[in-house]
mmCIF file of C-alpha atoms and ligand atoms in Angstrom:
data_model
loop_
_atom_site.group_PDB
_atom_site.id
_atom_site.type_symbol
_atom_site.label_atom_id
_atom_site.label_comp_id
_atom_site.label_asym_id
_atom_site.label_seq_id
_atom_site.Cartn_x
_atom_site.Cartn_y
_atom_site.Cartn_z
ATOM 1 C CA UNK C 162 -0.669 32.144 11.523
ATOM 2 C CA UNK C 163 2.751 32.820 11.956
ATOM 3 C CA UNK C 164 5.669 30.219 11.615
ATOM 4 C CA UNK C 165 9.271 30.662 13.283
ATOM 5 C CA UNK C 166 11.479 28.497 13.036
ATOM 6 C CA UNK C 167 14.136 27.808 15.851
ATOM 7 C CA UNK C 168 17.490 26.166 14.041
ATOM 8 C CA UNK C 169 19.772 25.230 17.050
ATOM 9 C CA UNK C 170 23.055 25.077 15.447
ATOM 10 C CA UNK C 171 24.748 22.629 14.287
ATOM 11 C CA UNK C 172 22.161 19.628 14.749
ATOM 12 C CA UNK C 173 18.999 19.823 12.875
ATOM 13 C CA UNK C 174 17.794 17.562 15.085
ATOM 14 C CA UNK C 175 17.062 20.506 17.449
ATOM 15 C CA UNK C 176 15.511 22.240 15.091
ATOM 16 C CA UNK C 177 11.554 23.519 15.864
ATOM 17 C CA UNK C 178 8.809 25.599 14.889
ATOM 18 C CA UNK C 179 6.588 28.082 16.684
ATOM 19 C CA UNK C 180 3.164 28.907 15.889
ATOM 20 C CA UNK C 181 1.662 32.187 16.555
ATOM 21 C CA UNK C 182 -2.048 32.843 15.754
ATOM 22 C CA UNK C 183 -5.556 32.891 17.149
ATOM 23 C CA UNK C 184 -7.705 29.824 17.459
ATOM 24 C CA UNK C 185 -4.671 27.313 17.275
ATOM 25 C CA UNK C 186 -7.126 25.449 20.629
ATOM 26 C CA UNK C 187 -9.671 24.475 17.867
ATOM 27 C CA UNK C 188 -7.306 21.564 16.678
ATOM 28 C CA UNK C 189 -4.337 21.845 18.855
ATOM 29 C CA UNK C 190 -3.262 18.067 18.137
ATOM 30 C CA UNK C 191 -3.270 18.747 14.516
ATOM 31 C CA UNK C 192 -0.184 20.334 15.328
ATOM 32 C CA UNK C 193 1.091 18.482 18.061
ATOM 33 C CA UNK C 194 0.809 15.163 15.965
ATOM 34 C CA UNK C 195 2.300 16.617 13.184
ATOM 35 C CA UNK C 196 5.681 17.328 15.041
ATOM 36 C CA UNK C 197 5.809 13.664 17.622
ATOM 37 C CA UNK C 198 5.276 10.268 16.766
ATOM 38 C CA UNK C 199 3.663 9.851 20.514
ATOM 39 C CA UNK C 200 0.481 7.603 21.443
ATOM 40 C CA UNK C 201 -0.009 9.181 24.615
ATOM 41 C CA UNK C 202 -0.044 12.505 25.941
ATOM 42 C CA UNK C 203 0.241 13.888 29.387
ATOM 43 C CA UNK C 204 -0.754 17.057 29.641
ATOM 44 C CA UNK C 205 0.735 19.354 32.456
ATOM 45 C CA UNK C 206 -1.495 22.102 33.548
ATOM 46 C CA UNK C 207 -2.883 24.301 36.522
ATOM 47 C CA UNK C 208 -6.171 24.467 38.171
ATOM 48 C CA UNK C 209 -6.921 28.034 36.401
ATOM 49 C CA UNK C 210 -5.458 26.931 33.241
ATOM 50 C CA UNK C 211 -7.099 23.466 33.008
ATOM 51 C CA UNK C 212 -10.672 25.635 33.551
ATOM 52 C CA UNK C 213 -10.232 27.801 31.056
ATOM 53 C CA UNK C 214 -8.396 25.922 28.432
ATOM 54 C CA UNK C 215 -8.502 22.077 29.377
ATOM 55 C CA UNK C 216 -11.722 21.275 27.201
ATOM 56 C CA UNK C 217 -9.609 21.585 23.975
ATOM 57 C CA UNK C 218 -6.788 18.698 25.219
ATOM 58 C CA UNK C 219 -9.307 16.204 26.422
ATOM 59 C CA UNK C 220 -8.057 13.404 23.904
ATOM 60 C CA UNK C 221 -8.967 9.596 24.431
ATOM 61 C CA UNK C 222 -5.241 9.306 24.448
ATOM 62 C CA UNK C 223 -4.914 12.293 26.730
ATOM 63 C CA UNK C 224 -4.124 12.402 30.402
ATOM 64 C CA UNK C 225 -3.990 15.636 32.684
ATOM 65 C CA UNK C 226 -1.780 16.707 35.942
ATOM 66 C CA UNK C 227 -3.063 19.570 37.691
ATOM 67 C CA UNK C 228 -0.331 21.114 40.108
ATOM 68 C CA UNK C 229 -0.441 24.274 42.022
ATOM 69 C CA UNK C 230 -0.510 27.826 40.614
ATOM 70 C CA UNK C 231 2.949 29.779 41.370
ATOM 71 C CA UNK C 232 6.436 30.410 41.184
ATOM 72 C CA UNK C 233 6.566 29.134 45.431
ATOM 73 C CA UNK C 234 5.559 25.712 43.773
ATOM 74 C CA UNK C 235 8.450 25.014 41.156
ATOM 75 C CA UNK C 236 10.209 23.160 42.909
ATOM 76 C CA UNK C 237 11.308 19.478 43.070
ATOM 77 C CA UNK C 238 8.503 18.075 45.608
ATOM 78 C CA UNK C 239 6.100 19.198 43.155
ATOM 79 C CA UNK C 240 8.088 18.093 39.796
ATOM 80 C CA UNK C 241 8.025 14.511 41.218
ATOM 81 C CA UNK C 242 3.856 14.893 40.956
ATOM 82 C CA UNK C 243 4.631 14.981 37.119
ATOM 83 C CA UNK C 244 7.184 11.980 37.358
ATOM 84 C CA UNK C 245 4.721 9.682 39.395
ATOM 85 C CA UNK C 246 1.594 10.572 37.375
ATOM 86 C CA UNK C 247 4.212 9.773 34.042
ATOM 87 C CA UNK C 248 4.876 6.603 35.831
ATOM 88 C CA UNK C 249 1.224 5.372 37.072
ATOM 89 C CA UNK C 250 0.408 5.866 33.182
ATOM 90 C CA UNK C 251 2.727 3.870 31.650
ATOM 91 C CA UNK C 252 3.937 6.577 29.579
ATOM 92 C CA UNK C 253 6.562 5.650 27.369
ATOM 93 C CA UNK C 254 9.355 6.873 25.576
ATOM 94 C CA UNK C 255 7.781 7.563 22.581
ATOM 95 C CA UNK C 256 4.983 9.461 24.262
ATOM 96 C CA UNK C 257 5.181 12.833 25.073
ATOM 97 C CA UNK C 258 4.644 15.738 27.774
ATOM 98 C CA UNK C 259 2.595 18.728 27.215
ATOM 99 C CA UNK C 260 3.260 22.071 28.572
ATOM 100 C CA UNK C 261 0.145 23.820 29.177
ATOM 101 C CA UNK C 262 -0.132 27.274 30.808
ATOM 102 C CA UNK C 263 2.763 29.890 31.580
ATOM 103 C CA UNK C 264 6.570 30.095 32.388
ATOM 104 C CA UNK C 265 6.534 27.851 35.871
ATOM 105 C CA UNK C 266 4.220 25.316 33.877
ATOM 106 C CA UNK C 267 6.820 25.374 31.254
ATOM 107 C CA UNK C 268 9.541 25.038 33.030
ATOM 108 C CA UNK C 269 8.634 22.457 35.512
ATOM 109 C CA UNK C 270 6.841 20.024 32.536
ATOM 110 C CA UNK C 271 9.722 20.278 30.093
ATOM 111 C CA UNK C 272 12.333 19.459 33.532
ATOM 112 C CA UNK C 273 10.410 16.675 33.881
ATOM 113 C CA UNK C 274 9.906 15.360 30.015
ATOM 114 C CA UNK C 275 13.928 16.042 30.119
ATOM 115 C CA UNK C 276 14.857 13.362 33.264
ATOM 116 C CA UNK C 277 11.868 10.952 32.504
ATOM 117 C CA UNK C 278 13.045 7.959 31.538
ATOM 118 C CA UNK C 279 16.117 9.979 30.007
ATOM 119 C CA UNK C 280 14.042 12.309 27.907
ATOM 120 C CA UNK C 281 11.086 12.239 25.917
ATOM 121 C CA UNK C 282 8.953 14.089 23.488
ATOM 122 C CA UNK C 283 7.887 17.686 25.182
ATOM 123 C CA UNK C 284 5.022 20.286 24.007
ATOM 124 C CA UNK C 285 5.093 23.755 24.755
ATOM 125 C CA UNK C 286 1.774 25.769 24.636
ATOM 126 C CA UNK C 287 2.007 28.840 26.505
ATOM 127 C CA UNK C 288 -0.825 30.889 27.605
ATOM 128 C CA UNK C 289 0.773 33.726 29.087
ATOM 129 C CA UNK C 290 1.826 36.463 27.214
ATOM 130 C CA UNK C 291 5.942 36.167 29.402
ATOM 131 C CA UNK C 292 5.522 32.259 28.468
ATOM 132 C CA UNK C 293 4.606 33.475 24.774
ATOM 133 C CA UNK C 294 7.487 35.936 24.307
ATOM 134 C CA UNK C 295 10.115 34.591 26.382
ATOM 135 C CA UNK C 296 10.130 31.625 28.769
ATOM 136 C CA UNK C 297 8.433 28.747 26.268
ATOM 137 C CA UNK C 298 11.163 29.816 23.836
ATOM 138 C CA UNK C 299 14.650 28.004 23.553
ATOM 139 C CA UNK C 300 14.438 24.899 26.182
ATOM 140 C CA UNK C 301 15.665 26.254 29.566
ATOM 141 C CA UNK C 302 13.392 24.404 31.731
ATOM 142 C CA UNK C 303 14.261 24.216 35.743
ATOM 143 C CA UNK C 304 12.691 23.897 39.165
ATOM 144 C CA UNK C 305 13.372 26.694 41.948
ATOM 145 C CA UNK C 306 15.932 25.725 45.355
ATOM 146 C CA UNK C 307 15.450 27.120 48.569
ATOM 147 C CA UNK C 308 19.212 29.306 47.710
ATOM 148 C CA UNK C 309 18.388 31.054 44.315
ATOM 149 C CA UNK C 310 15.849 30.400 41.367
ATOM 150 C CA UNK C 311 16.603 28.069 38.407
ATOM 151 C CA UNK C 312 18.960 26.393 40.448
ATOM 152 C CA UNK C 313 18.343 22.588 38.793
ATOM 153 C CA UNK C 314 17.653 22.518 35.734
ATOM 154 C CA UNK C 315 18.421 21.862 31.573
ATOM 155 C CA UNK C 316 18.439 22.646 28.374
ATOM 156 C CA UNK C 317 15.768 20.915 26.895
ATOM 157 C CA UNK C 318 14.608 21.705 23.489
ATOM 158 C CA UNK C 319 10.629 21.477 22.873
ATOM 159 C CA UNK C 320 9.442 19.447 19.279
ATOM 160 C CA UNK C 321 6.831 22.681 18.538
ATOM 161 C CA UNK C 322 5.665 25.891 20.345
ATOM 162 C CA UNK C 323 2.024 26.497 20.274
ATOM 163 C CA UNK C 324 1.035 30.079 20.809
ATOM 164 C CA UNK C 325 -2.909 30.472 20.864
ATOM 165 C CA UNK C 326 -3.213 34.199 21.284
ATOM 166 C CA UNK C 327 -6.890 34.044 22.036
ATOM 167 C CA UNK C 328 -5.237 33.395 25.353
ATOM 168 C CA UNK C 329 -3.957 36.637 26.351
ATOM 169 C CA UNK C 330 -7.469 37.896 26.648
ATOM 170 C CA UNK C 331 -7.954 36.470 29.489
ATOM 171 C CA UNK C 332 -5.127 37.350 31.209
ATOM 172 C CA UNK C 333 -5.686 39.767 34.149
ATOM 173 C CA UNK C 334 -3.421 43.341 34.009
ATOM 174 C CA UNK C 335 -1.113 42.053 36.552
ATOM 175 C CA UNK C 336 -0.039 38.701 34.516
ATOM 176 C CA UNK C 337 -0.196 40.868 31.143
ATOM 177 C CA UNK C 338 1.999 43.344 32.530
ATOM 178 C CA UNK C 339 4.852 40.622 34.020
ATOM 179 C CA UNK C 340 4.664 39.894 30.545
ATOM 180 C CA UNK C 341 5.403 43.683 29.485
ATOM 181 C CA UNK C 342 8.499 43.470 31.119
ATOM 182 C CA UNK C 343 9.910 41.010 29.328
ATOM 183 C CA UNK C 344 8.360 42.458 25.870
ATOM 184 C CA UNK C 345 10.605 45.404 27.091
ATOM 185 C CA UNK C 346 13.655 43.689 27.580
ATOM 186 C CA UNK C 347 13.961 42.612 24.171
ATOM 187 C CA UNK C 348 13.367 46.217 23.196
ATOM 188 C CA UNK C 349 16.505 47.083 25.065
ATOM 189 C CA UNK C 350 18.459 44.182 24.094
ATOM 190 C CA UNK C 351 17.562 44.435 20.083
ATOM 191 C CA UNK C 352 21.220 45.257 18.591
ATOM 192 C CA UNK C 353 23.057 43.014 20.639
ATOM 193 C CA UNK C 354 20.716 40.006 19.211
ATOM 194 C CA UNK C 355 22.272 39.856 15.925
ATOM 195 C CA UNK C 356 19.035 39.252 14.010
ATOM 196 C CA UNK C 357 18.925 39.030 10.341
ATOM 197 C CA UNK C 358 15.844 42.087 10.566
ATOM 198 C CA UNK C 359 15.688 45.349 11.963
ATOM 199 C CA UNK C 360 12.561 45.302 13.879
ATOM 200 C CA UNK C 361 12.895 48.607 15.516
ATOM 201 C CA UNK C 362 11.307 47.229 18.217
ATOM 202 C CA UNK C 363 11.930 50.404 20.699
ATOM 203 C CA UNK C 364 9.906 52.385 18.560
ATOM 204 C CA UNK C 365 7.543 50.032 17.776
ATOM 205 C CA UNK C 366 6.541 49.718 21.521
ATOM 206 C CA UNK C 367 6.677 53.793 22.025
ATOM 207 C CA UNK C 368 4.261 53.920 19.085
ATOM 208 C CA UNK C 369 1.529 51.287 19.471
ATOM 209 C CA UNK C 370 1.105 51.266 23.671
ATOM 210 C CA UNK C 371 -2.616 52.223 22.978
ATOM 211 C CA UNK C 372 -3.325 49.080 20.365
ATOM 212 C CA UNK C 373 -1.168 47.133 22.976
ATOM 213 C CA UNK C 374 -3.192 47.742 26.376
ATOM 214 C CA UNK C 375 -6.751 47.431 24.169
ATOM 215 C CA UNK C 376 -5.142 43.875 23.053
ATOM 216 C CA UNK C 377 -5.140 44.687 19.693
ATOM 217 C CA UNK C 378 -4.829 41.239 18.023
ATOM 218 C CA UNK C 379 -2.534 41.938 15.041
ATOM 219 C CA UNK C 380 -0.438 43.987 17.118
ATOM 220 C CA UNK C 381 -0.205 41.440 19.769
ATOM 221 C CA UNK C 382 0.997 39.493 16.987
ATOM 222 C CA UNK C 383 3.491 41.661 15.096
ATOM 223 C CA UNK C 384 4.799 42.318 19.006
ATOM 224 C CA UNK C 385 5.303 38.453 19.910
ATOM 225 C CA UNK C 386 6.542 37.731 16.772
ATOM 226 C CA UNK C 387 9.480 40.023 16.994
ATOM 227 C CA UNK C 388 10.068 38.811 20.299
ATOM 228 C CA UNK C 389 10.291 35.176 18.970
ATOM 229 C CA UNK C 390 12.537 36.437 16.099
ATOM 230 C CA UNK C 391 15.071 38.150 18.232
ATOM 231 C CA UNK C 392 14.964 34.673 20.876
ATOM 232 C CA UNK C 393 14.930 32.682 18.692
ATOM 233 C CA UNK C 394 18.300 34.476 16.941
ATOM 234 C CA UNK C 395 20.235 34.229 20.013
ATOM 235 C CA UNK C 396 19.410 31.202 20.769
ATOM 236 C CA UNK C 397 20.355 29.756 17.304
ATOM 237 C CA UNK C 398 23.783 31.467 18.012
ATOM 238 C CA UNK C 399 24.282 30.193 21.618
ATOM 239 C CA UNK C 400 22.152 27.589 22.649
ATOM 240 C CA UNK C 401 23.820 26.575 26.348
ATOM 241 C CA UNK C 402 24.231 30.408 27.468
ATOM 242 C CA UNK C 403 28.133 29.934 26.845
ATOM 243 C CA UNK C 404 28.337 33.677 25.707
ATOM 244 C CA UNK C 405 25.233 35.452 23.595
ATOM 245 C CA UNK C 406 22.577 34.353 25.226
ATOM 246 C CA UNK C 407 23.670 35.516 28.480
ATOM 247 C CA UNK C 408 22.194 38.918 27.239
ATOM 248 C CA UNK C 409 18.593 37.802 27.703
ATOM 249 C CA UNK C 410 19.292 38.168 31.251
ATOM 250 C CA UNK C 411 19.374 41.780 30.984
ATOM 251 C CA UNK C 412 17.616 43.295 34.266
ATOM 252 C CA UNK C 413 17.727 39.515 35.958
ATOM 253 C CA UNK C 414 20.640 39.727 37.917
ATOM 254 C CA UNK C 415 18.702 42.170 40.350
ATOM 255 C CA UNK C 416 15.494 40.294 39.760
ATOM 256 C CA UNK C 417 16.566 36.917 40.572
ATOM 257 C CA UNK C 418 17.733 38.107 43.641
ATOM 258 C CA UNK C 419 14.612 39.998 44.434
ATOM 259 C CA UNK C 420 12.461 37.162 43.901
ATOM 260 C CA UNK C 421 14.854 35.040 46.692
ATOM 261 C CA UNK C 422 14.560 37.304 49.405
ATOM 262 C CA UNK C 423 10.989 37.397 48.556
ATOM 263 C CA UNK C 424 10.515 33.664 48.812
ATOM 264 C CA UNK C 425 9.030 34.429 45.704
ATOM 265 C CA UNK C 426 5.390 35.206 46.803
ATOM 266 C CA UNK C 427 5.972 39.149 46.685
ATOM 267 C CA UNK C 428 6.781 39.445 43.364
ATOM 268 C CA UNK C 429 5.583 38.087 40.022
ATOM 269 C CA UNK C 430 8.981 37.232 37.871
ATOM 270 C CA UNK C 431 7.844 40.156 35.316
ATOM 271 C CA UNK C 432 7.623 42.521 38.533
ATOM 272 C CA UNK C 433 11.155 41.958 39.537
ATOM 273 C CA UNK C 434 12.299 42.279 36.335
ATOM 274 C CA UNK C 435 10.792 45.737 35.387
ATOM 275 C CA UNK C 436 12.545 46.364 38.788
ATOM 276 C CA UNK C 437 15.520 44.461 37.969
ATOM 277 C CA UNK C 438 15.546 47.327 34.275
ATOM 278 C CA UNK C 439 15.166 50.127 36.176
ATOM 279 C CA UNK C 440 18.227 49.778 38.803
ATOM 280 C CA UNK C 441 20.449 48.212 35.695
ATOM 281 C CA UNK C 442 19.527 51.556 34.312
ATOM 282 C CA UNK C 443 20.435 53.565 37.322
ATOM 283 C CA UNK C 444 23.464 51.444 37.607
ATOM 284 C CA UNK C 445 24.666 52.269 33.792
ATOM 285 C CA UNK C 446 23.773 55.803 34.033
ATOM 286 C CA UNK C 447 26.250 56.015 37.460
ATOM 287 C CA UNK C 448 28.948 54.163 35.545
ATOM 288 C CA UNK C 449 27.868 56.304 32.886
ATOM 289 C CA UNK C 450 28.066 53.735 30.009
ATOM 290 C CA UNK C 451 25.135 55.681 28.872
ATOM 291 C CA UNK C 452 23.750 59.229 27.887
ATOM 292 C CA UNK C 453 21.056 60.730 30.652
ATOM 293 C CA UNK C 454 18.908 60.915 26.762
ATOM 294 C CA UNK C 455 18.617 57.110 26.301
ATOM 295 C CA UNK C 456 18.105 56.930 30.009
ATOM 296 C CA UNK C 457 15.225 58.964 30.473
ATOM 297 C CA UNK C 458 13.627 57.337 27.369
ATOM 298 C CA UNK C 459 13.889 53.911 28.861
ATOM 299 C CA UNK C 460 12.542 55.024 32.054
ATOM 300 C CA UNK C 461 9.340 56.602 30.256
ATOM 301 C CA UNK C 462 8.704 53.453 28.567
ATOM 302 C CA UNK C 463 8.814 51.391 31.820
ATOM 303 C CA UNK C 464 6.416 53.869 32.794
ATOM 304 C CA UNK C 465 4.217 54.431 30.044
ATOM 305 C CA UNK C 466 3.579 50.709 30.512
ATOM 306 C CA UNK C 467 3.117 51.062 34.128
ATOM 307 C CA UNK C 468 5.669 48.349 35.178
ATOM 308 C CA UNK C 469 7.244 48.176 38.807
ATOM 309 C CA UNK C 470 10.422 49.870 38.874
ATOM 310 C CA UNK C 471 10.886 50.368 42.782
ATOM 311 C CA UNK C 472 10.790 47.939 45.839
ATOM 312 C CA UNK C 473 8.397 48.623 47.986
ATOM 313 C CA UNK C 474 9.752 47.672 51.325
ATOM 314 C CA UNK C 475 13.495 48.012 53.011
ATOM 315 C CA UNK C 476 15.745 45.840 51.769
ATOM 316 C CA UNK C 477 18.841 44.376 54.032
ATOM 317 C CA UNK C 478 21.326 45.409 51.283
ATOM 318 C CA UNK C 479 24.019 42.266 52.833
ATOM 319 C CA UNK C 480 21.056 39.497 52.317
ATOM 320 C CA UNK C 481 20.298 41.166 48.816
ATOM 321 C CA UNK C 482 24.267 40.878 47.646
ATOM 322 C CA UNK C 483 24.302 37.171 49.038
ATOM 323 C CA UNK C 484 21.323 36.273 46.753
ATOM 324 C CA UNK C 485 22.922 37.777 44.048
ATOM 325 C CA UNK C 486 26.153 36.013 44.267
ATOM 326 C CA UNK C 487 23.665 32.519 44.488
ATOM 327 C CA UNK C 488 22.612 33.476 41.048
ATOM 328 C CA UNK C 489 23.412 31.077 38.374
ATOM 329 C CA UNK C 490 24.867 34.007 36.672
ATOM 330 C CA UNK C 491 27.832 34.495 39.027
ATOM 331 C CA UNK C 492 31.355 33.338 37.595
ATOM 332 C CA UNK C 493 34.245 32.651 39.451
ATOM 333 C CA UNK C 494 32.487 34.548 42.290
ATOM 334 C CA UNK C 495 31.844 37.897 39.858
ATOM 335 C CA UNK C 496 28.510 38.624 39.226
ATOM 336 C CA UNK C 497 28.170 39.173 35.847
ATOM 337 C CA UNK C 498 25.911 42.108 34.989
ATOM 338 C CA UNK C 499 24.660 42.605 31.388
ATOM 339 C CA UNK C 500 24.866 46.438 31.045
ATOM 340 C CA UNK C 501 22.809 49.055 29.152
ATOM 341 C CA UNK C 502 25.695 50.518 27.287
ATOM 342 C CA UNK C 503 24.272 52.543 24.497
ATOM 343 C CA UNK C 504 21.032 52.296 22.459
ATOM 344 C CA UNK C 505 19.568 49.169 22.466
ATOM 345 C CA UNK C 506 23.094 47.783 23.100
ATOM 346 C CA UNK C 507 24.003 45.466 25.593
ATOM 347 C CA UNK C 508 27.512 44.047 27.136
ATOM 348 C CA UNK C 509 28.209 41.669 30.131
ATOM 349 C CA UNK C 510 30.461 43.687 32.216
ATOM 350 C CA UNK C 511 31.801 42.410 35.643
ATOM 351 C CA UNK C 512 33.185 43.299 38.878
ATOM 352 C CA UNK C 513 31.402 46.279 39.412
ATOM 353 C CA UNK C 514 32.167 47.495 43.121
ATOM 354 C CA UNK C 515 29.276 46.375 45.439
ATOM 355 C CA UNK C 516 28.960 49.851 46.886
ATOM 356 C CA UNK C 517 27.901 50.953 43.453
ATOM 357 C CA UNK C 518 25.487 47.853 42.657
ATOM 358 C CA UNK C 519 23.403 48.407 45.804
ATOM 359 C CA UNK C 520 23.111 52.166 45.618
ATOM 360 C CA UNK C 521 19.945 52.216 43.939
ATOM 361 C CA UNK C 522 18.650 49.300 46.412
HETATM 362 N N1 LIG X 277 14.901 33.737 29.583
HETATM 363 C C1 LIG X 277 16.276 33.761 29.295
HETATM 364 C C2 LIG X 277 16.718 32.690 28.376
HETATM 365 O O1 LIG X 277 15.900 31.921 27.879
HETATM 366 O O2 LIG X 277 17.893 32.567 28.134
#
């Protein structure tokens, strides 16, 4: 098993590990208890998820909420499910909320341990491979609004991460690949992270895409273990998003936006972002921030992994800007991109003329 520890500065309070390793279901409170003082659990789940999985959080002191599978569903209608089951249990402040499942499970269970009752005790097991690399990483949980994704939300710190990686196997190819994208993001993102190791994680994902489709356990692993590392570095730096950590956003501007025209039924979140890479590439090769070499290589990885990188339908390129300029991400009405601009180098550059930004739409 591997342990990561997350050290958001300056408190120690915030401080948390993650766990990485197969079998971690067989005694998954061992851990939990180990890192809350709660009596009573309440487990948030899906229907899937709960069939799969569920058996190993049964607990006398365990209680489950099954909500709807899908990113159309985070929103606040379903949230308050989670608040009135929380309430018709008596749970209490000491108790605590467990995340089970992927990145809308995450984010809409840790939301709601963050406003009940002011804030208790939150869990987060992820059983996707995005909710393992990325989105159960670093306490931005949030529900969805009918004008952009994200929308309502906070930064709410889990007490422990709990990565079972048995999980991934059963994962079908289109939720294992959303998950690519955002394994590929950090690959393009690595120098900019400021992490104590050089994980040379570019290479590492042109060399082992074999061991990585078979679902090679140890490199499944090595690969979210690095991604934890280099999240978990950021996130140490800049917890709030108040400069660093902006740079995990790298392809989101575009894919934000593409999931909000969608109504976000089109798309799964890893889809748009593999989109959201490619046309951040095409944008940074036009501006040219970088050389046509480290453009073409990017572009073979996103297709060696056999991501999405084009829309498949026409886009109205007016209702496409005015989602992007919802996006959390825009600043004194500039949408901030974060740019490709050299080898696994990032910067947030903005006011880049809209003609140019919806070229490639
Ligand atoms: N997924 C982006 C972040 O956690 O900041």
């Amino acid at each position: 098993m591997q342990t990561i520890e997350v050290k958001i500065n300056p408190s120690k309070e915030y401080s948390y590990p993650i766990l990485i390793g197969e079998n971690l279901f067989d005694s998954p409170y061992m851990y939990i208890k180990q890192h809350t003082n709660a009596e009573k659990f309440l487990v948030v789940t899906n229907e899937k998820v709960y069939g799969l999985y569920g058996k190993y959080f049964e607990a006398d002191q365990a209680a489950f909420v099954i909500l709807p599978d899908g990113e159309e569903y985070k929103t606040m209608e379903v949230l308050s499910l989670i608040i009135d089951k929380a309430i018709s249990l008596n749970i209490e402040r000491k108790d605590a909320i467990i995340a089970l499942g992927g990145g809308v499970i995450g984010d809409m269970a840790g939301f709601a341990a963050s406003i009940y009752q002011r804030g208790i005790d939150f869990v987060q097991v992820p059983t996707t491979l995005l909710a393992q690399v990325d989105s159960s990483v670093g306490g931005k949980v949030a529900v969805n609004h009918s004008s952009g994704k994200n929308l309502i939300g906070a930064f709410y710190q889990p007490k422990l991460v709990l990565a079972d990686t048995n999980t991934l196997n059963t994962l079908d190819d289109r939720q294992f690949k959303t998950g690519l994208a955002e394994v590929l993001k950090y690959a393009f993102i690595e120098n900019s992270c400021s992490a104590a190791e050089k994980f040379y994680f570019l290479e590492f994902l042109e060399e082992n895409k074999v061991q990585i489709f078979e679902k090679n356990s140890d490199t499944l692993k090595k690969l979210i273990t690095i991604c934890c590392k280099l999240k978990s570095s950021v996130v140490n730096q800049d917890e709030k998003e108040k400069g660093l950590r902006a740079i995990l956003n790298f392809g989101h501007t575009y894919a934000h936006a593409i999931e909000a025209i969608t109504n976000y039924v089109c798309y799964t979140h890893g889809e748009a972002v593999s989109i959201g890479i490619k046309l951040i590439f095409d944008l940074a090769l036009k501006l040219e921030l970088i050389q046509r070499e480290y453009y073409d290589r990017a572009v073979t990885l996103l297709s060696d992994y056999k991501l999405i990188t084009k829309l498949d339908f026409e886009v109205d390129k007016e209702s496409f800007y005015n989602a992007m300029k919802s996006d959390k991400k825009v600043s004194s009405g500039c949408i901030n991109f974060v740019m490709p601009v050299g080898e696994k180098d990032v910067r947030l550059i903005n006011q880049i003329d809209k003609k140019m930004v919806l070229c490639g739409i």
